[in-house]
XYZ file of C-alpha atoms in Angstrom:
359
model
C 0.000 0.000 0.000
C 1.373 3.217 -0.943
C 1.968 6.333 1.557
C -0.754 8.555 -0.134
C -3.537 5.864 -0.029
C -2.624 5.043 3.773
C -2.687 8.999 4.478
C -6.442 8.921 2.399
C -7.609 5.827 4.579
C -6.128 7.408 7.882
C -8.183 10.600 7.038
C -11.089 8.567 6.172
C -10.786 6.491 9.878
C -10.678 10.178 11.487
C -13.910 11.213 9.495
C -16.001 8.106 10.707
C -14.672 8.141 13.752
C -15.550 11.947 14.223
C -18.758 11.829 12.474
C -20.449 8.959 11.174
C -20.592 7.530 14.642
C -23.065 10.765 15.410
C -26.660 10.404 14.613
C -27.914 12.430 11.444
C -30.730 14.650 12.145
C -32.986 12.149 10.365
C -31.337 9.265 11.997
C -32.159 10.904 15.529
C -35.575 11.684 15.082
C -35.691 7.902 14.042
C -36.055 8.060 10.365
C -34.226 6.541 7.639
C -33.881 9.830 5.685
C -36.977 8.636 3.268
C -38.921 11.986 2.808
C -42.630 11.160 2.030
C -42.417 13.535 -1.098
C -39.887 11.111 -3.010
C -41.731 7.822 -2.398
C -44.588 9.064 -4.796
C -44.414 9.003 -8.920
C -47.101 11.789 -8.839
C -46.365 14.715 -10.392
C -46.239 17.320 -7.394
C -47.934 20.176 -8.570
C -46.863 24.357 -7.475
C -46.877 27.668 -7.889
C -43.344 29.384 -7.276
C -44.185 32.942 -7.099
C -40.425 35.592 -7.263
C -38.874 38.370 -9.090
C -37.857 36.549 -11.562
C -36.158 39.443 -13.930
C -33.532 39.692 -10.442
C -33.397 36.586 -10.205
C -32.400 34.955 -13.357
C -30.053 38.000 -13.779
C -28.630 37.102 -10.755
C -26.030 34.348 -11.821
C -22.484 34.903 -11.128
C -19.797 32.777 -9.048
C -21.176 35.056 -5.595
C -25.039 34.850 -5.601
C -27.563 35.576 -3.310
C -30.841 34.090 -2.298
C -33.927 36.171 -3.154
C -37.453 35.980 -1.381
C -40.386 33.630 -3.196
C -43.491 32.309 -2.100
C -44.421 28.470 -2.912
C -48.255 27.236 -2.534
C -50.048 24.504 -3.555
C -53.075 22.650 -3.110
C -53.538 19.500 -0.860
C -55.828 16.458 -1.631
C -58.518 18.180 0.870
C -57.940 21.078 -1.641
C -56.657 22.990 1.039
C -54.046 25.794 0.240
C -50.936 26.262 1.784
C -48.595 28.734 1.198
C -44.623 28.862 2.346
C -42.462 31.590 2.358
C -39.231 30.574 1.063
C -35.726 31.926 -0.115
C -34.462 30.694 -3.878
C -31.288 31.229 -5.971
C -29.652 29.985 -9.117
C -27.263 27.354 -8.818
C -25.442 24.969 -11.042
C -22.352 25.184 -13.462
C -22.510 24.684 -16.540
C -26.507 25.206 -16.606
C -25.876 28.538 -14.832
C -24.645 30.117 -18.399
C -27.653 32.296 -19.618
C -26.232 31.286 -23.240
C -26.726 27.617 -22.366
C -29.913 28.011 -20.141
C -32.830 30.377 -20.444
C -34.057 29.152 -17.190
C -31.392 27.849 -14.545
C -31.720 25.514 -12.032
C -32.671 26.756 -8.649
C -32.122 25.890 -5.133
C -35.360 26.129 -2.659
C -34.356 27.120 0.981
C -36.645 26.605 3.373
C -37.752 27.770 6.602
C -37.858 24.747 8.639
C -40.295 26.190 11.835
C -43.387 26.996 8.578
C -42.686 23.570 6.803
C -43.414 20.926 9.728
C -46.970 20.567 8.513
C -46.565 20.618 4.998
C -45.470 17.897 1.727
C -41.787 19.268 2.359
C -41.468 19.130 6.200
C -37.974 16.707 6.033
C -36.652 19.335 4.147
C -34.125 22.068 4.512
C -32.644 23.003 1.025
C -33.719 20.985 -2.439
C -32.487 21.174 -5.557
C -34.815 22.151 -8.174
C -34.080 21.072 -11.991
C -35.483 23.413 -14.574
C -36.693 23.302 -18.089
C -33.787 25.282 -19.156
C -34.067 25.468 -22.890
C -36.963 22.588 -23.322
C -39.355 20.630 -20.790
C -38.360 17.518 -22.751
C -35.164 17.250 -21.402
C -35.762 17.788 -17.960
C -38.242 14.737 -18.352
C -35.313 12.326 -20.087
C -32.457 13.810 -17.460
C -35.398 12.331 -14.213
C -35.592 9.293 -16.105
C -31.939 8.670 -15.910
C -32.114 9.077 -12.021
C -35.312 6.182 -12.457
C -32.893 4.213 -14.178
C -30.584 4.160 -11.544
C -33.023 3.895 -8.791
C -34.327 0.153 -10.364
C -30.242 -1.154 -9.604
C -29.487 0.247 -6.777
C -30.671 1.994 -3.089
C -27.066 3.991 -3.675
C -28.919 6.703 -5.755
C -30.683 9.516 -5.768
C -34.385 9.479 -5.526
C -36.144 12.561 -7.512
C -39.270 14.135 -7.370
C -40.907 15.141 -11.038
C -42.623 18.400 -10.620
C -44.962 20.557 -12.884
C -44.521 24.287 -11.476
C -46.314 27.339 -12.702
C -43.922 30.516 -12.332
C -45.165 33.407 -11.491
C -43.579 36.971 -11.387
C -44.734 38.781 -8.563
C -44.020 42.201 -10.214
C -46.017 41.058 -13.188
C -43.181 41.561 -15.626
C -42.848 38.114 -17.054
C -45.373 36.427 -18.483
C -46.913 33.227 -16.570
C -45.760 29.879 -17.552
C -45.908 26.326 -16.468
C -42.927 23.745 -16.951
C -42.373 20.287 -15.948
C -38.994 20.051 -13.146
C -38.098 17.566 -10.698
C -36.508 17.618 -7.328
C -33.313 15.677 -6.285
C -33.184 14.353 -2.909
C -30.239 15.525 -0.573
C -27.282 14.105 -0.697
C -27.379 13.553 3.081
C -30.337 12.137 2.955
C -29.224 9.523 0.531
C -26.670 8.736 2.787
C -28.781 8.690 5.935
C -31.232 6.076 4.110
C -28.561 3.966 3.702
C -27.412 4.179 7.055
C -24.105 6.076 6.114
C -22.534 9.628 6.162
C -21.437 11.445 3.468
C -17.383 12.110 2.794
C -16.727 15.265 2.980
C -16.127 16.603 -0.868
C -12.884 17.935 -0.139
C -11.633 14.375 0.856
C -9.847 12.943 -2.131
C -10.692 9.591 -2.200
C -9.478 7.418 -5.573
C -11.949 5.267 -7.606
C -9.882 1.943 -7.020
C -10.066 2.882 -3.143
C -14.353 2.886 -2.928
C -16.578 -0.037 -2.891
C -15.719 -2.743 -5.726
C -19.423 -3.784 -6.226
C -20.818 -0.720 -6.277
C -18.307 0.941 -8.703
C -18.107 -1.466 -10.993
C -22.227 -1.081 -11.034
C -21.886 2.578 -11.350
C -18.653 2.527 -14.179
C -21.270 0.205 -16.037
C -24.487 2.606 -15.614
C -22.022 5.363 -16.805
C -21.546 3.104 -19.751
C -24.841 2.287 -20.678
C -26.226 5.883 -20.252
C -23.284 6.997 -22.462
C -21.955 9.829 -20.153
C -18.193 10.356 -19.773
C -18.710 13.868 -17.637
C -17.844 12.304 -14.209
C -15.254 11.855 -11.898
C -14.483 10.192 -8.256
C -11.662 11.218 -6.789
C -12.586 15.419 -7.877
C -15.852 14.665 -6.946
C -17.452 15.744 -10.570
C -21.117 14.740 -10.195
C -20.315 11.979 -7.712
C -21.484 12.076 -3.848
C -19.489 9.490 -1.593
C -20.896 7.853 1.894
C -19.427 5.691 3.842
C -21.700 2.770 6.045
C -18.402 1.402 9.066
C -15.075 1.310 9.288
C -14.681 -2.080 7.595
C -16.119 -1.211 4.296
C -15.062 1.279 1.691
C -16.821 4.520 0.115
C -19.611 3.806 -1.838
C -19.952 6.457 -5.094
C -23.262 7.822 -6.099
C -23.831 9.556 -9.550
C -25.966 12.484 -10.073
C -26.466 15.175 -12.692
C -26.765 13.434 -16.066
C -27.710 16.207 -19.092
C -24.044 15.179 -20.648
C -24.979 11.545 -21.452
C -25.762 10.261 -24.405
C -29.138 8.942 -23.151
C -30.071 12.337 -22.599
C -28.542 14.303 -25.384
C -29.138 17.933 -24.652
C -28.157 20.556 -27.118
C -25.714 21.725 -25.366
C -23.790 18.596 -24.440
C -20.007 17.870 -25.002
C -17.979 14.774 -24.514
C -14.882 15.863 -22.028
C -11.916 16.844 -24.513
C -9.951 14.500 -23.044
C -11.726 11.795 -24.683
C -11.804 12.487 -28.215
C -15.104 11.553 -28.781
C -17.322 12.301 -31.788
C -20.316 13.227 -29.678
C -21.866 12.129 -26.118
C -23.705 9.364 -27.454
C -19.987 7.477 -28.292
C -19.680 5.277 -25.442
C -16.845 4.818 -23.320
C -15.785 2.744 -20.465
C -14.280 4.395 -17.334
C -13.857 1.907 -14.924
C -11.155 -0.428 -14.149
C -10.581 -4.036 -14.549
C -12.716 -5.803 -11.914
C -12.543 -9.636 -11.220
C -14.677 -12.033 -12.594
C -17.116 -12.810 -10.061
C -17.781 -8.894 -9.522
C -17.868 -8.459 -13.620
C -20.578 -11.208 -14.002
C -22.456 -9.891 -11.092
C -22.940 -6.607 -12.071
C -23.586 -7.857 -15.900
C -26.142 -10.327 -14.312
C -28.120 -7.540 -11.996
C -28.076 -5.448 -15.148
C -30.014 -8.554 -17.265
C -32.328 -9.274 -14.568
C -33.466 -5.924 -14.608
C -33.719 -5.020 -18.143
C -37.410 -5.632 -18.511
C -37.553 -2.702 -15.681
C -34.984 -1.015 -16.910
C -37.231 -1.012 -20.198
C -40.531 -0.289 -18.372
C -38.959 3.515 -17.209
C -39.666 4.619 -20.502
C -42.283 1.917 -21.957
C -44.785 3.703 -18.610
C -43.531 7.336 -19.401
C -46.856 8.789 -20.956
C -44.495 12.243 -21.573
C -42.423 10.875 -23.869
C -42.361 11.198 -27.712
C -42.598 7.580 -29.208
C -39.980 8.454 -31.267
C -37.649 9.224 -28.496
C -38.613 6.227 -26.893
C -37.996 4.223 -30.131
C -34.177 5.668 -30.358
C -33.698 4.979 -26.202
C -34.663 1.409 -27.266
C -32.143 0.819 -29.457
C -29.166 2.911 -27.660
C -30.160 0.401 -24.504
C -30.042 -2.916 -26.887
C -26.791 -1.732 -27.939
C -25.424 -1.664 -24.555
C -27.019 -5.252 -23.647
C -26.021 -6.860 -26.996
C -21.810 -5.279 -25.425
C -22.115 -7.276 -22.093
C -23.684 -10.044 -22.975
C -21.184 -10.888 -26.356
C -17.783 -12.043 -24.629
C -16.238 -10.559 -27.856
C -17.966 -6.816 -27.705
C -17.388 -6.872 -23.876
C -14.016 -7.964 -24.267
C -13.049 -5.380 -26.952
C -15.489 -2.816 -25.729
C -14.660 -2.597 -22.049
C -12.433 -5.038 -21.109
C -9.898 -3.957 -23.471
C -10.371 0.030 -22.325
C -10.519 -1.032 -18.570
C -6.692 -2.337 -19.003
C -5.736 1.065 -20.797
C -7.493 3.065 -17.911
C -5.701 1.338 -15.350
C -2.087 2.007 -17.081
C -2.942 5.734 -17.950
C -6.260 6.926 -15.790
C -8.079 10.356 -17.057
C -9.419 11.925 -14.441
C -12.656 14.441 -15.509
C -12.562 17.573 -13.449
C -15.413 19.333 -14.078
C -15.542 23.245 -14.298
């Protein structure tokens, strides 16, 4: 074992010892950090109500949250009506020449929100239209995807919100969005603690099962825009001292699944476009490899179904998901396409590793 990764795993013992042995706030109140408003494929209908000519001109590196009022309508068709704080956020989407519309973050007050669909929650991330609805709907079915392999994932909320300018200066509109579930949260369901983002942690040094499930997700979703150990649209948690990091992906508008306008493969790639595909993980042994190719095959019928029971789709994005998804079955299950398709990469990665880090 070399002196860096001994240093990493010392600083990782610290971390658990100092924190993961304390309870989370959900884990104290005796909750496994699964929020009642993710456990529902309804959309969640709202009004978000803000200045929206400050607010969407307010979008460089040193924001500021501005007041906005949310209200909706209860299945008693009862009103209620929270006064919250928002703000843009993001990266890349955070451009106004990429996004029209940026994604937000919702903060709210947790004393007004104990009675209400979003009383487990303190700040959310909110994903917007952007440039068109229909890629907010393919980027939540990504998160779906995930969600039918694994627990280690993000659960998401799809929303359909109707913005309103409280000065009046924008015209009304109504857009589809989703919520993403904290990132504490996921860990706290899983009966973990994040790792601190600052901790670099390497991708040979997490969870073997779990990252070989994730390198092969990355795969078959065709994104390349990731990294572990610079933490570019990967959360880490760890569960006890004996086990390893366990990586969870988010944020998935550069994969080829998705294919928004705007998407570029990483430079460092070379690739044609973000629906080239391109393994990213390492070699893993056998028994791991056949493990994660078999959990993939038992759940391709519901892998499927994400987009088969999707009545927001157009067919002929469906039709073109189909066949981007047989492609990626007919590479693991042919020992010659696996071989030359990601076996054959794997060894190269592991000789000369590119590391994605993000802007």
């Amino acid at each position: 074992m070399t002196f860096l990764k001994s240093y990493r795993l010392l600083v990782l013992l610290v971390f658990y010892l100092l924190y993961v042995g304390q309870p989370t706030a959900l884990q104290a109140q005796g909750k496994d950090g699964q929020t009642d408003i993710y456990t529902s494929d309804k959309v969640l209908e709202f009004i978000l109500s803000a200045d929206y000519n400050t607010l969407l001109k307010d979008r460089g590196d040193e924001r500021s949250y501005h007041p906005a009022i949310l209200s909706y309508t209860d299945t008693d068709g009862l009103v209620t009506v929270i006064n919250l704080k928002v703000m843009v956020r993001g990266n890349r989407r955070r451009d106004p020449t990429v996004c029209g519309f940026p994604p937000l973050m919702l903060n709210f007050p947790r004393k007004s929100i104990k009675h209400t669909i979003f009383k487990d929650i303190n700040k959310v991330k909110l994903v917007t239209h952007c440039i068109n609805e229909d890629y907010v709907m393919r980027e939540y079915l990504v998160y779906k995807l995930y969600n039918v392999l694994t627990e280690n994932s993000f659960r998401v909320r799809l929303c359909r919100i109707t913005y309103q300018d409280l000065n009046q200066k924008r015209k009304t509109e109504q857009k589809l969005a989703f919520l993403i579930e904290d990132d504490n949260d996921v860990a706290a369901r899983n009966k973990g603690k994040k790792v601190p983002d600052k901790l670099i942690i390497n991708m040979s040094e997490t969870d073997e099962d779990a990252t070989a499930l994730l390198c092969y997700f990355q795969y078959m979703i065709g994104n390349t825009d990731w990294s572990v150990p610079y933490r570019h649209n990967i959360k880490l948690y760890t569960t006890s001292l004996s086990t390893p990091p366990i990586p969870v992906p988010y944020d998935f508008d550069y994969s080829g699944i998705v294919s928004a306008p705007y998407a570029q493969p990483p430079p460092e790639f070379n690739l044609s476009s973000v629906r080239q595909r391109l393994f990213r993980g390492y070699t893993y042994p056998e028994l791991v490899t056949q493990k994660t190719i078999n959990t993939f095959n038992a759940r391709r019928t519901s892998l499927y179904g994400v987009y088969q029971q999707n009545g927001l789709l157009s067919r002929s994005y469906q039709k073109s998901t189909f066949k981007y998804l047989d492609a990626f079955f007919e590479t693991i299950n042919s020992p010659k396409k696996h071989e030359s398709r990601i076996q054959k990469q794997a060894a190269k990665n592991e000789k000369l590793y590119i590391s994605v880090k993000g802007l």
